[in-house]
C-alpha cells in the first residue's frame, strides 16, 4: 500500500515541525482513534527517537504501533519506520512553503505481514481514509484548519 497526500496548513514550517516532533502531546483526544501515545526518550526528536501508539481499530479493539525516526531535518522533514499490529512500513513528512502557508506532504508505504497480506487492498482503502483525516486533524490544530 502506498499513499502520497498533502494538506496546506496555516502556520510556518517551524511551527508545524514542532507539532510533528512532539505529536504525542496532541495525538490522543476526543474523537481520535489514538488512545495513548508515548515518546521514548522524552526530549528533542532525533534519529532513533521512538513512539508507542495505542490505536483503536474497532469497537473494543486496539493495537499497539511503534515508530522510530530514521531522518530529521527540523522545519523540513521527519521520516520514520513503523511496525506493529501485523503491519510495517515507512512514513515521511515533508514541509514546504507555498502561497504563504506550509504544505504538509505525507508519503507512506506500508504492508501487512503474515496471514493478513491478502487483505492489503481493502485495508488500503480504509487506511487511506484514516490517513487523510489525520492530515486534516493536524491542519486543524492551527486556528482555522487547512488553508484554502
PDB file of C-alpha atoms in Angstrom:
ATOM      1  CA  UNK A   1       0.000   0.000   0.000  1.00  0.00           C
ATOM      2  CA  UNK A   2       1.352   3.399  -0.948  1.00  0.00           C
ATOM      3  CA  UNK A   3      -0.051   6.787  -0.010  1.00  0.00           C
ATOM      4  CA  UNK A   4       1.029  10.251  -1.105  1.00  0.00           C
ATOM      5  CA  UNK A   5      -1.179  13.055   0.172  1.00  0.00           C
ATOM      6  CA  UNK A   6      -0.783  16.635   1.284  1.00  0.00           C
ATOM      7  CA  UNK A   7      -2.638  19.396   3.060  1.00  0.00           C
ATOM      8  CA  UNK A   8      -1.995  23.147   3.312  1.00  0.00           C
ATOM      9  CA  UNK A   9      -1.604  24.369   6.902  1.00  0.00           C
ATOM     10  CA  UNK A  10      -1.872  27.927   8.251  1.00  0.00           C
ATOM     11  CA  UNK A  11       1.462  28.144  10.066  1.00  0.00           C
ATOM     12  CA  UNK A  12       5.182  28.296   9.478  1.00  0.00           C
ATOM     13  CA  UNK A  13       7.184  25.145   8.723  1.00  0.00           C
ATOM     14  CA  UNK A  14       8.892  25.526  12.112  1.00  0.00           C
ATOM     15  CA  UNK A  15       5.577  25.616  13.989  1.00  0.00           C
ATOM     16  CA  UNK A  16       4.274  22.574  12.112  1.00  0.00           C
ATOM     17  CA  UNK A  17       7.511  20.656  12.580  1.00  0.00           C
ATOM     18  CA  UNK A  18       7.360  21.343  16.337  1.00  0.00           C
ATOM     19  CA  UNK A  19       3.915  19.704  16.468  1.00  0.00           C
ATOM     20  CA  UNK A  20       5.053  16.681  14.444  1.00  0.00           C
ATOM     21  CA  UNK A  21       8.202  16.286  16.548  1.00  0.00           C
ATOM     22  CA  UNK A  22       6.085  16.167  19.718  1.00  0.00           C
ATOM     23  CA  UNK A  23       2.859  14.731  18.298  1.00  0.00           C
ATOM     24  CA  UNK A  24       2.365  12.674  21.465  1.00  0.00           C
ATOM     25  CA  UNK A  25       1.301  15.897  23.210  1.00  0.00           C
ATOM     26  CA  UNK A  26      -1.704  16.270  20.880  1.00  0.00           C
ATOM     27  CA  UNK A  27      -2.464  12.860  19.361  1.00  0.00           C
ATOM     28  CA  UNK A  28      -4.990  11.481  21.834  1.00  0.00           C
ATOM     29  CA  UNK A  29      -8.238  13.323  22.426  1.00  0.00           C
ATOM     30  CA  UNK A  30     -11.968  13.282  21.870  1.00  0.00           C
ATOM     31  CA  UNK A  31     -12.829  11.650  18.555  1.00  0.00           C
ATOM     32  CA  UNK A  32      -9.265  10.483  17.919  1.00  0.00           C
ATOM     33  CA  UNK A  33      -8.584   6.795  17.296  1.00  0.00           C
ATOM     34  CA  UNK A  34      -5.349   7.277  19.283  1.00  0.00           C
ATOM     35  CA  UNK A  35      -5.885   6.100  22.853  1.00  0.00           C
ATOM     36  CA  UNK A  36      -2.334   6.707  24.112  1.00  0.00           C
ATOM     37  CA  UNK A  37       0.985   7.835  22.666  1.00  0.00           C
ATOM     38  CA  UNK A  38       4.366   7.981  24.390  1.00  0.00           C
ATOM     39  CA  UNK A  39       7.702   9.338  23.164  1.00  0.00           C
ATOM     40  CA  UNK A  40      10.835   7.397  24.119  1.00  0.00           C
ATOM     41  CA  UNK A  41      13.002   9.036  25.239  1.00  0.00           C
ATOM     42  CA  UNK A  42      11.265  12.317  26.018  1.00  0.00           C
ATOM     43  CA  UNK A  43      13.031  15.424  24.779  1.00  0.00           C
ATOM     44  CA  UNK A  44      14.227  16.577  21.360  1.00  0.00           C
ATOM     45  CA  UNK A  45      13.265  14.420  18.382  1.00  0.00           C
ATOM     46  CA  UNK A  46      16.300  12.933  16.664  1.00  0.00           C
ATOM     47  CA  UNK A  47      17.254   9.828  14.714  1.00  0.00           C
ATOM     48  CA  UNK A  48      16.391   6.902  16.984  1.00  0.00           C
ATOM     49  CA  UNK A  49      13.507   8.587  18.833  1.00  0.00           C
ATOM     50  CA  UNK A  50      10.570   6.176  19.186  1.00  0.00           C
ATOM     51  CA  UNK A  51       6.847   6.476  19.782  1.00  0.00           C
ATOM     52  CA  UNK A  52       4.482   3.845  21.173  1.00  0.00           C
ATOM     53  CA  UNK A  53       0.954   4.460  19.928  1.00  0.00           C
ATOM     54  CA  UNK A  54      -2.175   2.589  21.003  1.00  0.00           C
ATOM     55  CA  UNK A  55      -4.811   2.950  18.272  1.00  0.00           C
ATOM     56  CA  UNK A  56      -8.472   1.946  18.333  1.00  0.00           C
ATOM     57  CA  UNK A  57      -9.200  -0.159  15.265  1.00  0.00           C
ATOM     58  CA  UNK A  58     -12.781  -1.083  16.092  1.00  0.00           C
ATOM     59  CA  UNK A  59     -15.255  -1.396  18.940  1.00  0.00           C
ATOM     60  CA  UNK A  60     -13.293  -2.846  21.846  1.00  0.00           C
ATOM     61  CA  UNK A  61     -10.242  -3.468  19.643  1.00  0.00           C
ATOM     62  CA  UNK A  62      -6.905  -1.689  19.860  1.00  0.00           C
ATOM     63  CA  UNK A  63      -3.426  -2.314  18.524  1.00  0.00           C
ATOM     64  CA  UNK A  64      -0.026  -1.015  19.530  1.00  0.00           C
ATOM     65  CA  UNK A  65       2.185   0.532  16.872  1.00  0.00           C
ATOM     66  CA  UNK A  66       5.838   1.527  17.252  1.00  0.00           C
ATOM     67  CA  UNK A  67       7.669   4.074  15.145  1.00  0.00           C
ATOM     68  CA  UNK A  68      11.321   5.092  15.045  1.00  0.00           C
ATOM     69  CA  UNK A  69      12.760   8.248  13.500  1.00  0.00           C
ATOM     70  CA  UNK A  70      15.146   7.481  10.626  1.00  0.00           C
ATOM     71  CA  UNK A  71      15.804  11.014   9.325  1.00  0.00           C
ATOM     72  CA  UNK A  72      15.223  14.510  10.588  1.00  0.00           C
ATOM     73  CA  UNK A  73      15.700  17.999   9.148  1.00  0.00           C
ATOM     74  CA  UNK A  74      13.987  20.397  11.576  1.00  0.00           C
ATOM     75  CA  UNK A  75      11.390  22.521   9.809  1.00  0.00           C
ATOM     76  CA  UNK A  76      11.617  20.455   6.610  1.00  0.00           C
ATOM     77  CA  UNK A  77      11.495  16.668   7.079  1.00  0.00           C
ATOM     78  CA  UNK A  78      10.609  13.945   9.558  1.00  0.00           C
ATOM     79  CA  UNK A  79      10.948  10.321   8.415  1.00  0.00           C
ATOM     80  CA  UNK A  80      10.356   7.110  10.308  1.00  0.00           C
ATOM     81  CA  UNK A  81       9.766   3.408  10.039  1.00  0.00           C
ATOM     82  CA  UNK A  82       6.903   1.772  11.905  1.00  0.00           C
ATOM     83  CA  UNK A  83       5.696  -1.679  12.887  1.00  0.00           C
ATOM     84  CA  UNK A  84       3.078  -3.437  14.973  1.00  0.00           C
ATOM     85  CA  UNK A  85      -0.450  -4.758  14.678  1.00  0.00           C
ATOM     86  CA  UNK A  86       0.675  -7.052  11.822  1.00  0.00           C
ATOM     87  CA  UNK A  87       1.759  -4.009   9.768  1.00  0.00           C
ATOM     88  CA  UNK A  88       5.047  -2.343   8.946  1.00  0.00           C
ATOM     89  CA  UNK A  89       6.205   0.456   6.720  1.00  0.00           C
ATOM     90  CA  UNK A  90       7.870   3.819   6.226  1.00  0.00           C
ATOM     91  CA  UNK A  91       6.477   7.330   6.629  1.00  0.00           C
ATOM     92  CA  UNK A  92       7.963  10.647   5.532  1.00  0.00           C
ATOM     93  CA  UNK A  93       6.565  14.091   6.327  1.00  0.00           C
ATOM     94  CA  UNK A  94       7.919  16.870   4.104  1.00  0.00           C
ATOM     95  CA  UNK A  95       7.179  20.544   4.802  1.00  0.00           C
ATOM     96  CA  UNK A  96       7.383  23.209   2.091  1.00  0.00           C
ATOM     97  CA  UNK A  97       6.156  26.781   1.772  1.00  0.00           C
ATOM     98  CA  UNK A  98       3.663  27.570  -0.951  1.00  0.00           C
ATOM     99  CA  UNK A  99       1.444  30.659  -1.380  1.00  0.00           C
ATOM    100  CA  UNK A 100       2.132  31.891   2.147  1.00  0.00           C
ATOM    101  CA  UNK A 101       1.329  28.676   4.006  1.00  0.00           C
ATOM    102  CA  UNK A 102       3.048  25.392   4.768  1.00  0.00           C
ATOM    103  CA  UNK A 103       2.229  22.297   2.753  1.00  0.00           C
ATOM    104  CA  UNK A 104       2.456  19.101   4.767  1.00  0.00           C
ATOM    105  CA  UNK A 105       3.132  16.148   2.466  1.00  0.00           C
ATOM    106  CA  UNK A 106       2.806  12.623   3.796  1.00  0.00           C
ATOM    107  CA  UNK A 107       4.354   9.781   1.821  1.00  0.00           C
ATOM    108  CA  UNK A 108       3.738   6.383   3.314  1.00  0.00           C
ATOM    109  CA  UNK A 109       4.406   2.825   2.264  1.00  0.00           C
ATOM    110  CA  UNK A 110       3.008   0.024   4.376  1.00  0.00           C
ATOM    111  CA  UNK A 111       2.098  -3.593   4.136  1.00  0.00           C
ATOM    112  CA  UNK A 112       0.593  -6.263   6.284  1.00  0.00           C
ATOM    113  CA  UNK A 113       2.681  -9.183   7.425  1.00  0.00           C
ATOM    114  CA  UNK A 114       1.736 -12.823   7.663  1.00  0.00           C
ATOM    115  CA  UNK A 115      -1.765 -14.084   7.039  1.00  0.00           C
ATOM    116  CA  UNK A 116      -3.204 -10.558   6.614  1.00  0.00           C
ATOM    117  CA  UNK A 117      -1.260  -9.931   3.378  1.00  0.00           C
ATOM    118  CA  UNK A 118      -4.271 -10.827   1.111  1.00  0.00           C
ATOM    119  CA  UNK A 119      -6.268  -8.108   2.885  1.00  0.00           C
ATOM    120  CA  UNK A 120      -3.976  -5.289   1.675  1.00  0.00           C
ATOM    121  CA  UNK A 121      -6.442  -3.892  -0.933  1.00  0.00           C
ATOM    122  CA  UNK A 122      -9.461  -3.382   1.394  1.00  0.00           C
ATOM    123  CA  UNK A 123      -7.218  -2.316   4.270  1.00  0.00           C
ATOM    124  CA  UNK A 124      -5.527   0.192   1.952  1.00  0.00           C
ATOM    125  CA  UNK A 125      -8.854   1.844   1.142  1.00  0.00           C
ATOM    126  CA  UNK A 126      -9.820   2.078   4.818  1.00  0.00           C
ATOM    127  CA  UNK A 127      -6.383   3.313   5.876  1.00  0.00           C
ATOM    128  CA  UNK A 128      -6.289   5.917   3.101  1.00  0.00           C
ATOM    129  CA  UNK A 129      -9.432   7.486   4.534  1.00  0.00           C
ATOM    130  CA  UNK A 130      -7.952   7.469   8.054  1.00  0.00           C
ATOM    131  CA  UNK A 131      -4.638   8.929   6.913  1.00  0.00           C
ATOM    132  CA  UNK A 132      -6.378  11.763   5.063  1.00  0.00           C
ATOM    133  CA  UNK A 133      -8.404  12.517   8.200  1.00  0.00           C
ATOM    134  CA  UNK A 134      -5.250  12.519  10.322  1.00  0.00           C
ATOM    135  CA  UNK A 135      -3.671  15.096   7.999  1.00  0.00           C
ATOM    136  CA  UNK A 136      -6.785  17.273   8.228  1.00  0.00           C
ATOM    137  CA  UNK A 137      -6.716  16.923  12.021  1.00  0.00           C
ATOM    138  CA  UNK A 138      -3.091  18.088  12.105  1.00  0.00           C
ATOM    139  CA  UNK A 139      -4.008  21.096   9.939  1.00  0.00           C
ATOM    140  CA  UNK A 140      -6.957  21.849  12.227  1.00  0.00           C
ATOM    141  CA  UNK A 141      -4.565  22.271  15.171  1.00  0.00           C
ATOM    142  CA  UNK A 142      -3.657  25.632  13.660  1.00  0.00           C
ATOM    143  CA  UNK A 143      -6.524  28.109  14.069  1.00  0.00           C
ATOM    144  CA  UNK A 144      -8.816  27.742  11.092  1.00  0.00           C
ATOM    145  CA  UNK A 145      -7.505  24.346   9.931  1.00  0.00           C
ATOM    146  CA  UNK A 146      -6.426  23.725   6.341  1.00  0.00           C
ATOM    147  CA  UNK A 147      -5.501  26.759   4.296  1.00  0.00           C
ATOM    148  CA  UNK A 148      -7.716  27.467   1.306  1.00  0.00           C
TER     149      UNK A 148
END
